[in-house]
Short mmCIF file of C-alpha atoms and ligand atoms in Angstrom, two decimals:
data_model
loop_
_atom_site.label_atom_id
_atom_site.label_comp_id
_atom_site.label_asym_id
_atom_site.label_seq_id
_atom_site.Cartn_x
_atom_site.Cartn_y
_atom_site.Cartn_z
CA MET A 1 33.62 -3.98 9.79
CA THR A 2 34.57 -5.06 13.32
CA SER A 3 32.30 -7.58 14.96
CA SER A 4 31.08 -4.93 17.44
CA SER A 5 30.07 -2.53 14.62
CA ARG A 6 28.28 -5.20 12.61
CA PRO A 7 24.50 -4.85 12.32
CA VAL A 8 22.60 -7.09 14.72
CA VAL A 9 20.18 -9.44 12.96
CA LEU A 10 17.58 -11.61 14.66
CA ILE A 11 16.78 -14.91 12.92
CA VAL A 12 13.16 -15.85 13.64
CA ALA A 13 12.64 -18.81 11.28
CA ARG A 14 14.21 -22.08 10.24
CA LEU A 15 16.53 -20.98 7.41
CA PRO A 16 18.85 -23.04 5.17
CA GLN A 17 22.51 -23.38 6.16
CA HIS A 18 23.69 -21.35 3.15
CA LEU A 19 21.69 -18.34 4.33
CA LEU A 20 22.74 -18.83 7.96
CA ASP A 21 26.40 -18.87 6.82
CA LEU A 22 25.97 -15.64 4.85
CA LEU A 23 24.23 -13.97 7.78
CA GLN A 24 26.80 -15.14 10.32
CA GLN A 25 29.75 -14.07 8.15
CA ASN A 26 28.42 -10.54 7.80
CA PHE A 27 26.25 -9.69 10.80
CA THR A 28 26.01 -10.36 14.51
CA CYS A 29 23.24 -12.93 14.61
CA HIS A 30 20.90 -14.28 17.26
CA ASN A 31 19.06 -17.36 16.08
CA LEU A 32 15.81 -17.70 18.04
CA ILE A 33 15.09 -21.11 16.46
CA LEU A 34 18.42 -22.88 17.07
CA ASP A 35 19.28 -20.98 20.23
CA PRO A 36 16.11 -19.67 21.95
CA LEU A 37 16.67 -16.70 24.27
CA THR A 38 14.95 -16.12 27.59
CA GLU A 39 12.64 -13.09 27.72
CA GLU A 40 15.33 -11.26 29.74
CA ALA A 41 18.10 -12.13 27.25
CA LEU A 42 15.92 -11.02 24.33
CA ALA A 43 15.04 -7.78 26.11
CA ALA A 44 18.75 -7.17 26.72
CA ILE A 45 19.68 -7.37 23.00
CA ALA A 46 16.43 -5.79 21.72
CA PRO A 47 17.77 -2.19 21.54
CA GLN A 48 20.58 -3.31 19.18
CA VAL A 49 18.48 -5.35 16.74
CA ARG A 50 18.44 -3.64 13.32
CA GLY A 51 17.34 -6.52 11.10
CA ILE A 52 15.04 -9.56 11.21
CA ALA A 53 15.53 -12.60 8.95
CA ALA A 54 12.27 -14.51 8.50
CA ASN A 55 10.71 -16.96 6.05
CA GLY A 56 7.37 -17.20 4.26
CA GLU A 57 5.71 -18.91 7.21
CA ALA A 58 7.13 -16.78 10.05
CA LYS A 59 4.90 -14.48 12.08
CA VAL A 60 6.40 -11.01 12.47
CA GLY A 61 3.55 -9.04 14.00
CA ARG A 62 3.14 -5.46 15.19
CA GLU A 63 3.78 -6.29 18.86
CA PHE A 64 6.86 -8.36 18.08
CA MET A 65 8.41 -5.58 15.96
CA ALA A 66 7.55 -3.05 18.68
CA ARG A 67 10.08 -4.79 20.95
CA PHE A 68 12.92 -3.64 18.68
CA PRO A 69 13.16 0.18 18.65
CA ALA A 70 16.12 0.23 16.24
CA LEU A 71 14.57 -2.22 13.74
CA GLU A 72 15.14 -1.09 10.11
CA ILE A 73 14.45 -4.11 7.91
CA VAL A 74 12.62 -7.46 7.82
CA SER A 75 14.01 -9.74 5.10
CA VAL A 76 11.73 -12.65 4.18
CA PHE A 77 13.22 -15.80 2.67
CA GLY A 78 10.19 -16.51 0.46
CA VAL A 79 7.88 -14.59 -1.86
CA GLY A 80 4.85 -14.77 0.45
CA TYR A 81 5.03 -12.28 3.32
CA ASP A 82 1.56 -12.69 4.82
CA GLY A 83 3.13 -13.37 8.23
CA VAL A 84 4.63 -9.87 8.38
CA ASP A 85 2.47 -6.96 9.50
CA VAL A 86 3.49 -4.71 6.61
CA PRO A 87 1.28 -1.72 7.60
CA ALA A 88 2.89 -1.78 11.09
CA ALA A 89 6.36 -1.90 9.50
CA ARG A 90 5.52 0.96 7.10
CA GLU A 91 4.33 3.16 10.00
CA ARG A 92 7.85 2.95 11.43
CA GLY A 93 9.68 3.14 8.08
CA ILE A 94 10.86 -0.46 8.42
CA HIS A 95 11.69 -2.05 5.04
CA VAL A 96 10.10 -5.41 4.25
CA THR A 97 11.73 -7.47 1.48
CA HIS A 98 10.96 -10.86 -0.08
CA THR A 99 12.27 -13.22 -2.79
CA PRO A 100 10.01 -13.04 -5.86
CA ASP A 101 10.73 -14.55 -9.32
CA VAL A 102 13.63 -16.84 -8.36
CA LEU A 103 11.18 -19.52 -7.15
CA THR A 104 8.42 -19.09 -9.74
CA GLU A 105 9.43 -22.02 -11.97
CA ASP A 106 9.80 -24.53 -9.15
CA VAL A 107 6.46 -23.69 -7.57
CA ALA A 108 4.74 -23.93 -10.96
CA ASP A 109 6.46 -27.28 -11.58
CA MET A 110 5.18 -28.53 -8.22
CA ALA A 111 1.60 -27.46 -8.97
CA ILE A 112 1.75 -29.54 -12.16
CA ALA A 113 3.41 -32.42 -10.27
CA LEU A 114 0.60 -32.44 -7.67
CA MET A 115 -2.05 -32.24 -10.38
CA LEU A 116 -0.59 -35.24 -12.22
CA ALA A 117 0.13 -37.14 -9.01
CA VAL A 118 -3.41 -36.91 -7.64
CA ALA A 119 -5.24 -37.35 -10.96
CA ARG A 120 -3.09 -40.26 -12.15
CA ASN A 121 -2.89 -41.74 -8.64
CA VAL A 122 0.91 -41.92 -8.80
CA VAL A 123 1.51 -42.42 -5.07
CA ARG A 124 -0.95 -45.30 -4.73
CA ALA A 125 0.31 -46.80 -8.01
CA ASP A 126 3.85 -46.76 -6.61
CA ARG A 127 2.67 -48.65 -3.50
CA PHE A 128 0.71 -51.04 -5.72
CA ALA A 129 3.78 -51.81 -7.87
CA ARG A 130 6.17 -52.23 -4.92
CA SER A 131 3.87 -54.39 -2.79
CA GLY A 132 3.27 -57.05 -5.44
CA GLU A 133 -0.47 -56.25 -5.55
CA TRP A 134 0.00 -55.93 -9.34
CA LYS A 135 0.22 -59.74 -9.58
CA LYS A 136 -3.47 -59.90 -8.58
CA GLY A 137 -4.61 -57.65 -11.41
CA PRO A 138 -4.17 -54.25 -13.09
CA PHE A 139 -4.27 -50.86 -11.38
CA PRO A 140 -7.67 -49.08 -11.56
CA PHE A 141 -8.18 -46.42 -14.24
CA THR A 142 -7.22 -42.85 -13.35
CA THR A 143 -8.18 -39.35 -14.58
CA LYS A 144 -6.82 -37.77 -17.78
CA VAL A 145 -5.05 -34.43 -17.32
CA SER A 146 -4.12 -33.49 -20.90
CA GLY A 147 -6.91 -31.49 -22.49
CA ALA A 148 -8.78 -31.04 -19.18
CA ARG A 149 -10.18 -27.72 -17.91
CA LEU A 150 -7.93 -25.81 -15.51
CA GLY A 151 -8.92 -22.92 -13.27
CA ILE A 152 -6.15 -20.84 -11.70
CA VAL A 153 -6.97 -18.61 -8.73
CA GLY A 154 -4.20 -15.98 -8.57
CA LEU A 155 -2.77 -15.44 -12.05
CA GLY A 156 0.38 -13.64 -10.88
CA ARG A 157 4.00 -14.64 -11.49
CA ILE A 158 3.52 -18.27 -10.43
CA GLY A 159 -0.06 -18.55 -11.74
CA GLN A 160 1.13 -17.50 -15.20
CA ALA A 161 4.00 -20.01 -15.08
CA ILE A 162 1.45 -22.73 -14.20
CA ALA A 163 -0.69 -21.63 -17.16
CA GLN A 164 2.31 -21.83 -19.52
CA ARG A 165 2.98 -25.40 -18.43
CA ALA A 166 -0.70 -26.34 -18.61
CA ALA A 167 -0.85 -24.98 -22.18
CA ALA A 168 1.74 -27.61 -23.15
CA PHE A 169 -0.77 -30.19 -21.83
CA ASP A 170 -3.43 -28.65 -24.13
CA MET A 171 -5.48 -27.70 -21.08
CA GLN A 172 -8.32 -25.16 -21.42
CA ILE A 173 -7.27 -22.40 -19.06
CA ALA A 174 -9.47 -20.00 -17.10
CA TYR A 175 -8.54 -17.85 -14.11
CA HIS A 176 -9.86 -15.66 -11.34
CA ASN A 177 -8.06 -12.64 -9.87
CA ARG A 178 -9.48 -9.47 -8.37
CA SER A 179 -8.43 -7.77 -11.61
CA ARG A 180 -8.52 -9.00 -15.22
CA LYS A 181 -5.14 -9.50 -16.95
CA ASP A 182 -4.14 -9.02 -20.57
CA VAL A 183 -3.66 -12.76 -21.19
CA PRO A 184 -5.13 -15.30 -23.63
CA TYR A 185 -7.01 -17.15 -20.86
CA THR A 186 -10.68 -16.85 -19.89
CA TYR A 187 -11.37 -14.48 -16.98
CA VAL A 188 -14.07 -15.59 -14.54
CA GLU A 189 -15.49 -12.97 -12.17
CA ASP A 190 -15.93 -15.19 -9.13
CA ILE A 191 -14.34 -18.31 -7.74
CA VAL A 192 -17.59 -20.32 -7.40
CA SER A 193 -18.31 -19.92 -11.13
CA LEU A 194 -14.70 -20.80 -11.94
CA ALA A 195 -14.89 -23.95 -9.79
CA ARG A 196 -18.10 -24.98 -11.55
CA GLU A 197 -16.45 -24.70 -14.98
CA VAL A 198 -13.20 -26.63 -14.38
CA ASP A 199 -11.78 -30.09 -13.65
CA PHE A 200 -8.76 -28.80 -11.70
CA LEU A 201 -8.81 -25.71 -9.46
CA VAL A 202 -5.32 -24.46 -8.56
CA MET A 203 -4.87 -21.99 -5.71
CA ILE A 204 -1.83 -19.69 -6.02
CA THR A 205 -2.79 -16.38 -4.37
CA PRO A 206 -0.99 -14.79 -1.41
CA GLY A 207 -2.18 -15.79 2.07
CA GLY A 208 -3.49 -13.38 4.71
CA ALA A 209 -6.83 -11.81 5.57
CA GLY A 210 -7.81 -10.98 1.97
CA THR A 211 -7.76 -14.60 0.81
CA ARG A 212 -8.77 -16.45 4.01
CA ALA A 213 -10.96 -19.50 3.22
CA LEU A 214 -11.47 -18.43 -0.40
CA VAL A 215 -12.11 -22.13 -0.95
CA ASN A 216 -15.11 -22.96 1.23
CA ALA A 217 -17.88 -25.56 1.14
CA GLU A 218 -19.70 -23.69 -1.64
CA VAL A 219 -16.60 -23.65 -3.89
CA LEU A 220 -16.00 -27.37 -3.25
CA GLU A 221 -19.63 -28.17 -4.05
CA ALA A 222 -19.22 -26.23 -7.32
CA LEU A 223 -15.98 -28.08 -8.19
CA GLY A 224 -17.98 -31.28 -7.93
CA PRO A 225 -17.36 -35.05 -7.66
CA LYS A 226 -15.03 -35.16 -10.69
CA GLY A 227 -13.05 -32.06 -9.68
CA PHE A 228 -9.63 -31.82 -8.03
CA LEU A 229 -8.28 -29.03 -5.80
CA ILE A 230 -4.56 -28.17 -5.87
CA ASN A 231 -3.23 -25.79 -3.21
CA VAL A 232 0.33 -24.45 -3.49
CA ALA A 233 -0.58 -21.02 -2.05
CA ARG A 234 -1.10 -20.99 1.73
CA GLY A 235 -3.10 -23.29 4.00
CA SER A 236 -5.19 -20.29 5.05
CA VAL A 237 -6.79 -19.94 1.59
CA VAL A 238 -8.74 -23.18 2.09
CA ASP A 239 -11.27 -23.99 4.83
CA GLU A 240 -9.50 -27.23 5.81
CA LYS A 241 -12.48 -28.66 7.73
CA ALA A 242 -14.76 -28.11 4.73
CA LEU A 243 -12.12 -29.68 2.46
CA ILE A 244 -11.81 -32.79 4.64
CA ALA A 245 -15.60 -33.16 4.70
CA ALA A 246 -15.76 -32.77 0.89
CA LEU A 247 -12.98 -35.34 0.36
CA GLN A 248 -14.62 -37.83 2.75
CA ALA A 249 -18.06 -37.44 1.18
CA GLY A 250 -16.86 -37.51 -2.45
CA THR A 251 -18.11 -33.96 -2.97
CA ILE A 252 -14.81 -33.50 -4.88
CA ALA A 253 -12.63 -36.23 -6.41
CA GLY A 254 -9.34 -35.40 -4.72
CA ALA A 255 -6.75 -32.83 -3.67
CA GLY A 256 -3.04 -32.18 -4.06
CA LEU A 257 -1.83 -30.06 -1.17
CA ASP A 258 1.58 -28.53 -0.43
CA VAL A 259 0.33 -26.18 2.30
CA PHE A 260 -1.84 -26.59 5.40
CA GLU A 261 -3.63 -24.46 7.98
CA ASN A 262 -1.43 -25.40 10.94
CA GLU A 263 1.96 -26.48 9.53
CA PRO A 264 3.75 -28.77 10.20
CA ASN A 265 0.63 -30.41 11.65
CA ILE A 266 -1.69 -32.15 9.21
CA PRO A 267 -5.07 -33.31 10.58
CA ALA A 268 -5.16 -37.11 10.98
CA GLU A 269 -8.45 -37.26 9.00
CA LEU A 270 -6.71 -35.63 6.02
CA ALA A 271 -3.62 -37.85 6.23
CA ALA A 272 -5.89 -40.94 6.35
CA LEU A 273 -7.53 -40.19 3.00
CA GLU A 274 -6.56 -42.08 -0.17
CA ASN A 275 -7.74 -39.39 -2.59
CA VAL A 276 -5.09 -36.85 -1.60
CA VAL A 277 -1.41 -36.27 -2.29
CA LEU A 278 0.25 -34.29 0.51
CA THR A 279 3.67 -32.63 0.40
CA PRO A 280 5.44 -30.71 3.20
CA HIS A 281 5.44 -27.10 1.91
CA MET A 282 8.32 -27.85 -0.44
CA ALA A 283 7.22 -26.34 -3.75
CA SER A 284 10.28 -24.06 -3.90
CA GLY A 285 12.51 -26.70 -2.33
CA THR A 286 15.15 -27.45 -4.96
CA LEU A 287 18.79 -26.80 -4.17
CA VAL A 288 19.16 -24.28 -7.01
CA THR A 289 16.10 -22.27 -6.01
CA ARG A 290 16.63 -22.31 -2.26
CA THR A 291 20.23 -21.13 -2.91
CA ALA A 292 18.97 -18.27 -5.09
CA MET A 293 16.35 -17.36 -2.46
CA ALA A 294 19.04 -17.39 0.26
CA GLU A 295 21.27 -15.09 -1.76
CA LEU A 296 18.44 -12.66 -2.48
CA ALA A 297 17.28 -12.61 1.15
CA PHE A 298 20.89 -11.88 2.19
CA THR A 299 21.49 -9.31 -0.57
CA ASN A 300 18.50 -7.28 0.62
CA LEU A 301 19.97 -7.05 4.14
CA GLN A 302 23.47 -6.36 2.87
CA ALA A 303 22.27 -3.63 0.47
CA HIS A 304 20.31 -1.92 3.22
CA PHE A 305 23.13 -2.02 5.76
CA SER A 306 25.55 -0.65 3.10
CA GLY A 307 23.29 2.37 2.59
CA LYS A 308 21.93 1.14 -0.76
CA PRO A 309 18.29 0.58 -1.76
CA VAL A 310 16.94 -2.89 -1.05
CA VAL A 311 16.63 -5.06 -4.18
CA THR A 312 13.19 -6.65 -3.80
CA PRO A 313 10.91 -4.70 -1.45
CA VAL A 314 7.37 -6.05 -1.04
CA PRO A 315 4.93 -4.10 -3.22
CA ASP A 316 2.82 -1.22 -1.87
P1 LIG B 401 1.99 -12.53 -7.27
O1 LIG B 401 2.76 -12.39 -8.54
O2 LIG B 401 1.82 -11.35 -6.40
O3 LIG B 401 0.56 -13.13 -7.66
C1 LIG B 401 -0.49 -13.22 -6.77
C2 LIG B 401 -1.79 -13.17 -7.58
O4 LIG B 401 -2.89 -13.41 -6.69
C3 LIG B 401 -2.02 -11.84 -8.27
O5 LIG B 401 -2.24 -12.07 -9.63
C4 LIG B 401 -3.27 -11.28 -7.59
O6 LIG B 401 -4.07 -10.62 -8.58
C5 LIG B 401 -3.95 -12.54 -7.07
N1 LIG B 401 -4.78 -12.28 -5.89
C6 LIG B 401 -4.46 -11.59 -4.78
N2 LIG B 401 -5.50 -11.56 -3.93
C7 LIG B 401 -6.51 -12.23 -4.53
C8 LIG B 401 -7.85 -12.54 -4.15
N3 LIG B 401 -8.36 -12.12 -3.01
N4 LIG B 401 -8.58 -13.27 -5.02
C9 LIG B 401 -8.09 -13.68 -6.21
N5 LIG B 401 -6.83 -13.41 -6.61
C10 LIG B 401 -6.05 -12.69 -5.78
O7 LIG B 401 2.65 -13.65 -6.36
P2 LIG B 401 3.42 -14.99 -6.78
O8 LIG B 401 4.87 -14.73 -6.86
O9 LIG B 401 2.73 -15.60 -7.94
O10 LIG B 401 3.16 -15.86 -5.45
C11 LIG B 401 1.85 -16.15 -5.05
C12 LIG B 401 1.80 -16.82 -3.69
O11 LIG B 401 2.21 -18.17 -3.80
C13 LIG B 401 2.70 -16.28 -2.60
O12 LIG B 401 2.20 -15.10 -2.03
C14 LIG B 401 2.77 -17.43 -1.63
O13 LIG B 401 1.70 -17.34 -0.70
C15 LIG B 401 2.55 -18.65 -2.51
N6 LIG B 401 3.79 -19.46 -2.60
C16 LIG B 401 3.80 -20.72 -2.07
C17 LIG B 401 4.96 -21.47 -2.17
C18 LIG B 401 5.03 -22.87 -1.63
O14 LIG B 401 6.10 -23.28 -1.22
N7 LIG B 401 3.95 -23.62 -1.64
C19 LIG B 401 6.10 -20.96 -2.76
C20 LIG B 401 6.04 -19.67 -3.28
C21 LIG B 401 4.87 -18.94 -3.20
P3 LIG B 401 -5.07 -9.43 -8.17
O15 LIG B 401 -4.25 -8.45 -7.40
O16 LIG B 401 -5.56 -8.92 -9.49
O17 LIG B 401 -6.15 -10.05 -7.39
C1 LIG B 402 9.15 -21.29 1.15
C2 LIG B 402 7.06 -19.97 0.36
O1 LIG B 402 8.85 -22.63 1.42
O2 LIG B 402 8.02 -18.32 -1.02
C3 LIG B 402 7.08 -18.63 -0.26
O3 LIG B 402 6.15 -17.87 -0.04
O4 LIG B 402 6.13 -20.34 0.98
C4 LIG B 402 8.18 -20.89 0.12
O5 LIG B 402 8.95 -20.59 -1.00
C5 LIG B 402 9.31 -20.60 2.43
O6 LIG B 402 9.26 -19.24 2.46
C6 LIG B 402 10.60 -21.08 3.09
O7 LIG B 402 10.32 -21.49 4.31
#
């Protein structure tokens, strides 16, 4: 393929170098993050743009897609695609693809890591050991995880992988989804009841309008002063103001959070709390997994532009 006949792909998110290399070797790319275009420059290339490369956090809305009359595919580097207006894409026959399965294990590992870190106070214990505070006396007691009651909201691919790991910790597992699954865990019809019955509530649903603020003040009240919230889903699934208030007041015991409402900004009141462990949206961030995600995100574009079916379209 000559460079002039290569498909034109617009990169709208911060993507790893491996994926950028694959895209640049195969397509004519315009990277709006590394090399922002003026409105005029973007309008000039808009008629040629056939593909968009995004990530799980990127916003690819109806109006944005409307600027590209020849757009055929949006490839998301990530399993969550709540930032893409899928109905708007479908209306125009634009494919939307994502990267399921390849990241499931890492995200489940990170949910367990956050649960252990916040319950066993690992981050504060590390500071305590390094600073020499230990010489003044022992570290305060922490909360036992093995055998505790776990509630999973969103028992999909990742939720089930979290449950498998939790089973090895002899945890009693319950879950809430919109639909019951054929699994050996207890189904709970609503999230408030689930929160009331567990010690750890793990959020792992998709983001978007259907799950916005699923965790609100009522859910936090139900989780109670001995309960911990873990969020590896999307910041939007938790009412962050209500969470901060609950953490400050001791309405819940603590939280382990990988995702936030307004990333990469974390409210100062949240960052100031001692009963939280905060990580920068890195649950899938191992080299092996990000490489596999990059290859799948690329393969979807390459398949489409070679006239083949995409490999991992988002579900209907
Ligand atoms: P999945 O297999 O589609 O599972 C999603 C589950 O959520 C399904 O079981 C679904 O069941 C449930 N669900 C959807 N809407 C719900 C609602 N309103 N209330 C309760 N449950 C609901 O997806 P996955 O591969 O496990 O990924 C899940 C999400 O994790 C992604 O969409 C993404 O947002 C997040 N994620 C985050 C990171 C990170 O870096 N922190 C990495 C990867 C993924 P029903 O349809 O029966 O309700
Ligand atoms: C990534 C994610 O961090 O898969 C998702 O939905 O949120 C994560 O795996 C993200 O897409 C890369 O920026």
